[in-house]
Coordinates of C-alpha atoms and ligand atoms in Angstrom, one line a residue:
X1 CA -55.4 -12.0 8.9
X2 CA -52.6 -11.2 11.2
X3 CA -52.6 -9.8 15.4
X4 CA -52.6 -6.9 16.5
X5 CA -49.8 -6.8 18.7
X6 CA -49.4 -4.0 20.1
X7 CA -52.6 -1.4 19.8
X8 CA -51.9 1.5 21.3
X9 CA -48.9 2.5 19.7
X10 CA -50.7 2.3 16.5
X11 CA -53.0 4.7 16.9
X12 CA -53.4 8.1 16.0
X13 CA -50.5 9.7 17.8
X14 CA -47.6 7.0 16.8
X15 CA -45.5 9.9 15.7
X16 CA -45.4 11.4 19.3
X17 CA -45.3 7.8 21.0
X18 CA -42.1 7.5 18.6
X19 CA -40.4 9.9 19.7
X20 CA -41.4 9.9 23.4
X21 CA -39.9 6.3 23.5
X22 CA -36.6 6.7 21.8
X23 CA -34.2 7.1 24.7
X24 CA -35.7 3.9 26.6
X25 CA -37.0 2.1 23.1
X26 CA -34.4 -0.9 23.8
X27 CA -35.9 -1.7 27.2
X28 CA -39.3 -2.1 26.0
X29 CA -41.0 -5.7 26.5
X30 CA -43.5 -5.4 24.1
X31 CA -47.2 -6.6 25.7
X32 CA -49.7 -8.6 23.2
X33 CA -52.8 -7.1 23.5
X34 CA -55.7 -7.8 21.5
X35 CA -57.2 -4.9 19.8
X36 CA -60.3 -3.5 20.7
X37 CA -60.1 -1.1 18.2
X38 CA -63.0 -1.2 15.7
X39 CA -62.8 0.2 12.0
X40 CA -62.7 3.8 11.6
X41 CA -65.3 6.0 12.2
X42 CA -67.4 6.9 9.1
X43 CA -66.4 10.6 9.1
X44 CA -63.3 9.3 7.0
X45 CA -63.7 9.5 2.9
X46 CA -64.2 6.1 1.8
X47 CA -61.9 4.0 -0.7
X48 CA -63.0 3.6 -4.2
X49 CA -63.6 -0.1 -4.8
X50 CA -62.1 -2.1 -7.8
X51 CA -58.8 0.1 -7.3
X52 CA -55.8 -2.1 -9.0
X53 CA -52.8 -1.8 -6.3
X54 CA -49.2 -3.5 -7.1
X55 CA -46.9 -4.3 -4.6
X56 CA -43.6 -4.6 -5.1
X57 CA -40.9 -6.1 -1.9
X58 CA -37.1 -5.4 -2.2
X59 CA -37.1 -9.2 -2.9
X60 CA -39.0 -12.0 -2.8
X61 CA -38.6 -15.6 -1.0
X62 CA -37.8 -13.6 2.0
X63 CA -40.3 -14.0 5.4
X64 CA -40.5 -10.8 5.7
X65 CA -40.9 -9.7 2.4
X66 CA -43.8 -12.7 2.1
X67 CA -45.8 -11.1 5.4
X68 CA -45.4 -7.6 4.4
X69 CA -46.9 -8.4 0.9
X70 CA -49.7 -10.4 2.8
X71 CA -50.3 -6.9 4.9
X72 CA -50.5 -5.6 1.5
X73 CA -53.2 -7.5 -0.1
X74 CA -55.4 -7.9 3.4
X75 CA -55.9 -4.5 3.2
X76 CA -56.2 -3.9 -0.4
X77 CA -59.2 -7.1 -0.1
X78 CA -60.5 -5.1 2.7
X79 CA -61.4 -2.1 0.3
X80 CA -62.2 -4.6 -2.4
X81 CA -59.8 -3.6 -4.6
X82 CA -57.7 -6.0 -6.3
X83 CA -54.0 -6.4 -5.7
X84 CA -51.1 -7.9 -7.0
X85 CA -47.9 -8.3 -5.5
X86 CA -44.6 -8.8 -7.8
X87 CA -41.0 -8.4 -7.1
X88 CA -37.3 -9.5 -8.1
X89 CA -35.5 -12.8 -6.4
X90 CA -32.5 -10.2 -5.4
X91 CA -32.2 -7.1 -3.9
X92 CA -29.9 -5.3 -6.2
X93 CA -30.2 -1.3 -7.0
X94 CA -31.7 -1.7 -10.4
X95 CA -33.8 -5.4 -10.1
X96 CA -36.9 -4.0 -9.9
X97 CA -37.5 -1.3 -12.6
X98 CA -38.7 -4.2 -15.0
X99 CA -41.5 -4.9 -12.6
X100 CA -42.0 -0.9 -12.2
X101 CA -42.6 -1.2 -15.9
X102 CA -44.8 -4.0 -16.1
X103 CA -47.5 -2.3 -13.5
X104 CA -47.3 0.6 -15.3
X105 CA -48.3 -0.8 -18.1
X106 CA -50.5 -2.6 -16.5
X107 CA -52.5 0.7 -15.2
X108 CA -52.4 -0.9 -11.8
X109 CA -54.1 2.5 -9.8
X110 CA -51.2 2.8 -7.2
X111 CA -47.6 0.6 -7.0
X112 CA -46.4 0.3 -3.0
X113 CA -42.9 -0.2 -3.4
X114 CA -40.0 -1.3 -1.1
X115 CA -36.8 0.9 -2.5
X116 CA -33.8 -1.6 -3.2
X117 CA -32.0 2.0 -3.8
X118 CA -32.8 5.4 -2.9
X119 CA -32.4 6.6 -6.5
X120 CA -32.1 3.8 -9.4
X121 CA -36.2 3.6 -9.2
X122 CA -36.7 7.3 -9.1
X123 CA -37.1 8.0 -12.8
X124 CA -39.4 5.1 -13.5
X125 CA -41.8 6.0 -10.3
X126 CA -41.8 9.5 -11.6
X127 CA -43.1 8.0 -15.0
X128 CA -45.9 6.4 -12.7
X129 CA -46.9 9.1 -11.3
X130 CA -46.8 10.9 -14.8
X131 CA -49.3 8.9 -15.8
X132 CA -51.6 9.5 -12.5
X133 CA -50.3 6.1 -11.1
X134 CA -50.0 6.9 -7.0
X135 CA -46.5 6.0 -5.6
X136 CA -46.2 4.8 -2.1
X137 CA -42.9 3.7 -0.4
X138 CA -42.8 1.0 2.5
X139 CA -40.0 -0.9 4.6
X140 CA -37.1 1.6 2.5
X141 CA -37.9 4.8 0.9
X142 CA -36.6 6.4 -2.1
X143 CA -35.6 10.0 -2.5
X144 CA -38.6 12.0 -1.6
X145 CA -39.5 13.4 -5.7
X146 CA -39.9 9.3 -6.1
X147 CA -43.1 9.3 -4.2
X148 CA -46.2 10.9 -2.5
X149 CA -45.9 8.8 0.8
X150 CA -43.5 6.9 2.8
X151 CA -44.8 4.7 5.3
X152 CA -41.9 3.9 7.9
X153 CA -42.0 0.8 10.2
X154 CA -40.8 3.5 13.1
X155 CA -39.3 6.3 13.5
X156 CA -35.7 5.5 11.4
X157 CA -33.9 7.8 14.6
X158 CA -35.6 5.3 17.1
X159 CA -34.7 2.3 15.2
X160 CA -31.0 3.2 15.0
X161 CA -30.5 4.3 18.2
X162 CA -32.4 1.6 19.9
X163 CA -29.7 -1.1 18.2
X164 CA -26.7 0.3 19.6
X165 CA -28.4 1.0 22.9
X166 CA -29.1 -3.0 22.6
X167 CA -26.3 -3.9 21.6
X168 CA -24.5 -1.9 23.9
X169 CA -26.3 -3.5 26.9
X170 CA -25.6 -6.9 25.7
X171 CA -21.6 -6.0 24.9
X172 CA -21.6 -4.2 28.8
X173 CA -20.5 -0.8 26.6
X174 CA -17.0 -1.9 25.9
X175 CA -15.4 -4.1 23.0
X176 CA -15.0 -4.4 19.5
X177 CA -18.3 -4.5 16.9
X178 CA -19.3 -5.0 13.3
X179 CA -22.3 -4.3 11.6
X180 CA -24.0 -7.0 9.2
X181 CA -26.2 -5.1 7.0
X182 CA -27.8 -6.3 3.6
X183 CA -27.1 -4.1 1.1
X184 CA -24.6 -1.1 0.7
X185 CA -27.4 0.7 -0.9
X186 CA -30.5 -0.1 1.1
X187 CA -31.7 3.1 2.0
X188 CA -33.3 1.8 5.7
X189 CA -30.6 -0.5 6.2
X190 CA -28.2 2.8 6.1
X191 CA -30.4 5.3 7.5
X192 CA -30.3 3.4 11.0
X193 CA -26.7 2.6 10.5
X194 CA -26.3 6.6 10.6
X195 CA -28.4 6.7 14.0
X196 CA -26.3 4.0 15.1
X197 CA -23.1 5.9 14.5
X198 CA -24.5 9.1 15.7
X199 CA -26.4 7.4 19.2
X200 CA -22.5 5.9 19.5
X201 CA -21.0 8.9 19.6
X202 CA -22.1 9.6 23.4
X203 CA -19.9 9.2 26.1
X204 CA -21.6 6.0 27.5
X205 CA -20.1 4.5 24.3
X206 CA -16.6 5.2 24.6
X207 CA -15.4 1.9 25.3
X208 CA -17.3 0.5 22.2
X209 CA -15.3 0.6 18.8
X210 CA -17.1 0.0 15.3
X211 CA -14.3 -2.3 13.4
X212 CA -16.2 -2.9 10.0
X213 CA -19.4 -2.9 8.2
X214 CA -20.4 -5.4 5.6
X215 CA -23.3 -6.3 3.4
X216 CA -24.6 -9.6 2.9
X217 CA -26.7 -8.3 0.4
X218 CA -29.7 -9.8 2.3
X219 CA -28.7 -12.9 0.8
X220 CA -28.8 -15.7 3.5
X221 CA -25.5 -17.5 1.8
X222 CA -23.5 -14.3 1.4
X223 CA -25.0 -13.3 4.8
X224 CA -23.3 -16.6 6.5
X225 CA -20.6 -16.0 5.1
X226 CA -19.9 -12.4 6.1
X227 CA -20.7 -13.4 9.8
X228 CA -17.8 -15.7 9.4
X229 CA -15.2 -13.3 8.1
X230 CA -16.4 -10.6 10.9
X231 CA -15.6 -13.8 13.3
X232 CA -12.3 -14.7 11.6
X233 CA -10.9 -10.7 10.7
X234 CA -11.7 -9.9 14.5
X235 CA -10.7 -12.1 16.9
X236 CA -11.4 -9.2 19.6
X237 CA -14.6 -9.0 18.3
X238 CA -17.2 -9.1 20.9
X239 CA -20.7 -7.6 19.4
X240 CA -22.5 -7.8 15.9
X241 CA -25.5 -6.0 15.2
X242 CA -27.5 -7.4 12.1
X243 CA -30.1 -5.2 11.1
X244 CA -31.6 -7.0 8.6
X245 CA -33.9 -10.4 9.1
X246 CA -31.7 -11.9 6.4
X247 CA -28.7 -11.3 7.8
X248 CA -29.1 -11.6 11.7
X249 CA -30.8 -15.4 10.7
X250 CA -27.7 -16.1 9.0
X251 CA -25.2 -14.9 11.6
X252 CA -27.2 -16.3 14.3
X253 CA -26.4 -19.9 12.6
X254 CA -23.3 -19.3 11.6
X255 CA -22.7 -18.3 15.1
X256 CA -24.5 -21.0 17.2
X257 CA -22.0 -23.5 15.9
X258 CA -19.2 -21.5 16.2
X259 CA -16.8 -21.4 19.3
X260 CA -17.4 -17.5 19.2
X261 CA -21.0 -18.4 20.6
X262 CA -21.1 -16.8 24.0
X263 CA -17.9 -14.4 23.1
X264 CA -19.5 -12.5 20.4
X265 CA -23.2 -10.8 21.3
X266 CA -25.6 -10.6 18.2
X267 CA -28.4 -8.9 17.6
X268 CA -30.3 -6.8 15.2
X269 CA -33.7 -6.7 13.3
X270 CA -35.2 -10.2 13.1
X271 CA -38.5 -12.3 12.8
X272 CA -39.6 -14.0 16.1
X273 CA -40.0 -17.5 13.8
X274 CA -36.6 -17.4 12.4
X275 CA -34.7 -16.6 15.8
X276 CA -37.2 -18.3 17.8
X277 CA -34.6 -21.6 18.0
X278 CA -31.5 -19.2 18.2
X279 CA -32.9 -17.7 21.7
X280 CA -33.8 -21.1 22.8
X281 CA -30.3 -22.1 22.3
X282 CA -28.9 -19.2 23.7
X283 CA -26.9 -17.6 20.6
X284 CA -29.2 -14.8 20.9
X285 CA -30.5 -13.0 24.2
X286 CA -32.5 -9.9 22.4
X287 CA -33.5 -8.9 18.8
X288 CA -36.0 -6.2 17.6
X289 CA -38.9 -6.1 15.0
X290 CA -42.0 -4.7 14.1
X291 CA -44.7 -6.3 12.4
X292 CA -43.7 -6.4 8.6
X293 CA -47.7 -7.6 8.3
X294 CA -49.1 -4.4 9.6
X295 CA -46.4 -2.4 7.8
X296 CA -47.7 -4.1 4.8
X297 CA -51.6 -3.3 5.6
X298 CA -50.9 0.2 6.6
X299 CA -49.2 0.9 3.1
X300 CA -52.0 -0.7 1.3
X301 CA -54.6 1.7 2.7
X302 CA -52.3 4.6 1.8
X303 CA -52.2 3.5 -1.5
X304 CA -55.9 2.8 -1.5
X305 CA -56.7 6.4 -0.2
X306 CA -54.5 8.1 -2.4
X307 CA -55.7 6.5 -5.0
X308 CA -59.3 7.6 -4.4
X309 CA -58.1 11.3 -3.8
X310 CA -58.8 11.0 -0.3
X311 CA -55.2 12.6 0.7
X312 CA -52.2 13.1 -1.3
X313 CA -49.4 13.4 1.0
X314 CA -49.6 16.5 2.7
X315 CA -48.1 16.9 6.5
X316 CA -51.4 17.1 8.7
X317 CA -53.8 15.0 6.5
X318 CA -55.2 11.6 8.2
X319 CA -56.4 8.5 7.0
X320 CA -58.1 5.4 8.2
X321 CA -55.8 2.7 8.1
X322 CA -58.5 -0.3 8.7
X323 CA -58.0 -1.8 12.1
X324 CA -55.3 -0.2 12.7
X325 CA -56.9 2.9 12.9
X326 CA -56.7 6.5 12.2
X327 CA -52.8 7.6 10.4
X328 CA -51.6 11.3 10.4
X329 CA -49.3 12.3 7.3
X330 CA -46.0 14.0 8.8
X331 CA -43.5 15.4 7.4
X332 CA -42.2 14.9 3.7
X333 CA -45.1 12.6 3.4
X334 CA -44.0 10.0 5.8
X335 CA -46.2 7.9 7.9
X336 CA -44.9 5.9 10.8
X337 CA -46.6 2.6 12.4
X338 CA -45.6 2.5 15.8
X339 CA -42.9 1.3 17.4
X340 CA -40.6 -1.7 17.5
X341 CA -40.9 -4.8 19.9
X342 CA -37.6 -6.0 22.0
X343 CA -38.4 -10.0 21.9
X344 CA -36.3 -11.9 24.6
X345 CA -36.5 -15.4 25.9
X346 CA -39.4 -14.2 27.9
X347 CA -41.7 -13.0 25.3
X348 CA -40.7 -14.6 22.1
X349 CA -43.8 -17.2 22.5
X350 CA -45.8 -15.0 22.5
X351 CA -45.4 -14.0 18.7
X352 CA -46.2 -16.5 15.9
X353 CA -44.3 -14.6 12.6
Ligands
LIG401 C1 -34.9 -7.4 5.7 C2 -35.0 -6.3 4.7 C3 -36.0 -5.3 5.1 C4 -35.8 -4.9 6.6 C5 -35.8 -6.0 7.5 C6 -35.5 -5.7 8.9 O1 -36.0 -8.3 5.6 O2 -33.8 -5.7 4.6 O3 -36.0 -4.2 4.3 O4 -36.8 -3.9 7.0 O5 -34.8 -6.9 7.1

């Protein structure tokens, strides 16, 4: 079972709180609340039981992969279906079409998929859906023939633009910056990198010069080691933004015992338990999330609705989404959570994942 966090933005309307919050969405201390919420009302179609829903992460042995995939099967318990999560040990374009495969062979009912590449899985999720398997995509889409829903941890626009207004707080707008991303073909990973480059294009930004992007392949070794070229390449180098819980756990460490601690600002897109020690020690002041949990559990009862024929990923159609509530389809079949959390030193207690 995991907390609610933050209820109101996951409510009905967390397409219009999305966008309403974008300009300010790195200044926003998130507030724990405890849900009040109750399940959906019983106007919504109900979700066939026994449904068989595969999950599939862009790799596994990751924290976030491991909570999003326990999102996953909460909900698909919920509807008392029966769910299986499977997944590759790398993140690499093609490493999960075997496991694509085996579900469908399996005649699992839907497969929830994060994309390690926007097209290498296409053709294989389009034999799915041949066969009247339901395709959902979480965390990182594919191209939009590969599925019938997207569910997006935020808006990707917000996301972007809220790391570079971070990290452009934290740098003081001036100075040289790298990005550490995971891998060069990770469609989320790249889609805020483009809102990145695009919010840095304003004038506030002028003083603030993108040296490099590299990939650590959201591999925590190759990771380390990125962050340490960036350090040695760039000795003007005075900002990194890591969006990718892999990656901004490995620079933080490389970076905490490095004399480029206080010099260079990281930040990026991190679990509270893996940066928890890296904001006590000060490597860190400010990093962003969502809760890859709830991502997880609002993909699951996507799957599980269009599965039953409830919806089938049409703008305007809603679903129930559990305790998270009611979920309106938007456009080309995406459906966003909510928005992201800023943890600091002052809040970053208050979050146990
Ligand atoms: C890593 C993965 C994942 C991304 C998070 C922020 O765990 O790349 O896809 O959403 O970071």
């Amino acid at each position: 079972m995991f907390n609610i966090i933050d209820s109101k933005s996951n409510r009905s309307n967390a397409r219009g709180l999305v966008c309403a919050t974008i300009a300010t969405m790195a200044l926003i201390a998130s507030i724990s609340l405890i849900s009040t919420t109750a399940y959906a009302q019983s106007d919504q179609k109900e979700i066939n039981k026994g449904l068989k829903i595969g999950f599939i992460p862009k790799l596994i042995n990751n924290p976030y992969s491991v909570r999003q995939q326990g999102g996953g099967l909460e909900a698909v318990k919920e509807y008392q279906g029966i769910g299986k999560s499977v997944g590759p040990s790398d993140a690499g374009a093609s490493s999960q079409v075997s496991y694509i495969n085996t579900l469908i062979t399996q005649k699992q009912n839907a497969i929830v998929i994060a994309a390690n590449d926007e097209n290498a899985v296409v053709p294989y999720l389009k034999k799915a859906m041949a066969q009247g398997i339901k395709v959902v995509t979480f965390d990182s889409d594919t191209a939009p023939e590969g599925r019938q829903i997207f569910v997006n941890q935020a808006s990707s626009e917000g996301i972007g633009r809220g790391q570079m207004q971070l990290l452009a707080k934290l740098m003081n707008y001036e100075g040289d910056f790298a990005i550490l991303s995971a891998t060069p073909n990770a469609t989320n990973q790249n889609t805020w990198i483009k809102w990145m480059k695009e919010e840095q294009t304003k004038p506030e930004y002028s003083k603030m010069n993108l040296v490099a992007t590299v990939y650590g392949n959201d591999d925590d070794q190759k990771s380390f080691t990125e962050m340490q070229g960036l350090i040695q390449a760039y000795p003007n180098l005075t900002g990194v933004a890591s969006p990718t819980s892999v990656g901004v756990v490995a620079a933080a460490r490389y970076l905490s015992s490095s004399p480029a601690k206080g010099k260079v600002h990281l930040t990026g897109l991190g679990t509270p338990n893996q940066l928890r020690e890296f904001i006590k020690n000060e490597t860190i002041t400010a990093f962003q999330l969502w809760d890859p949990a709830k991502l997880g559990y609002l993909a699951g009862y996507a799957a599980g609705h269009l599965a039953s024929g409830n919806i089938t990923g049409a703008e305007g159609e809603t679903f129930n989404a559990g305790k998270l509530g009611e979920y309106t389809i938007g456009k080309n079949g995406e459906v966003v959570l909510g928005v992201p959390t800023t943890f600091t030193a002052d809040n970053v207690d208050e979050f146990d994942f």
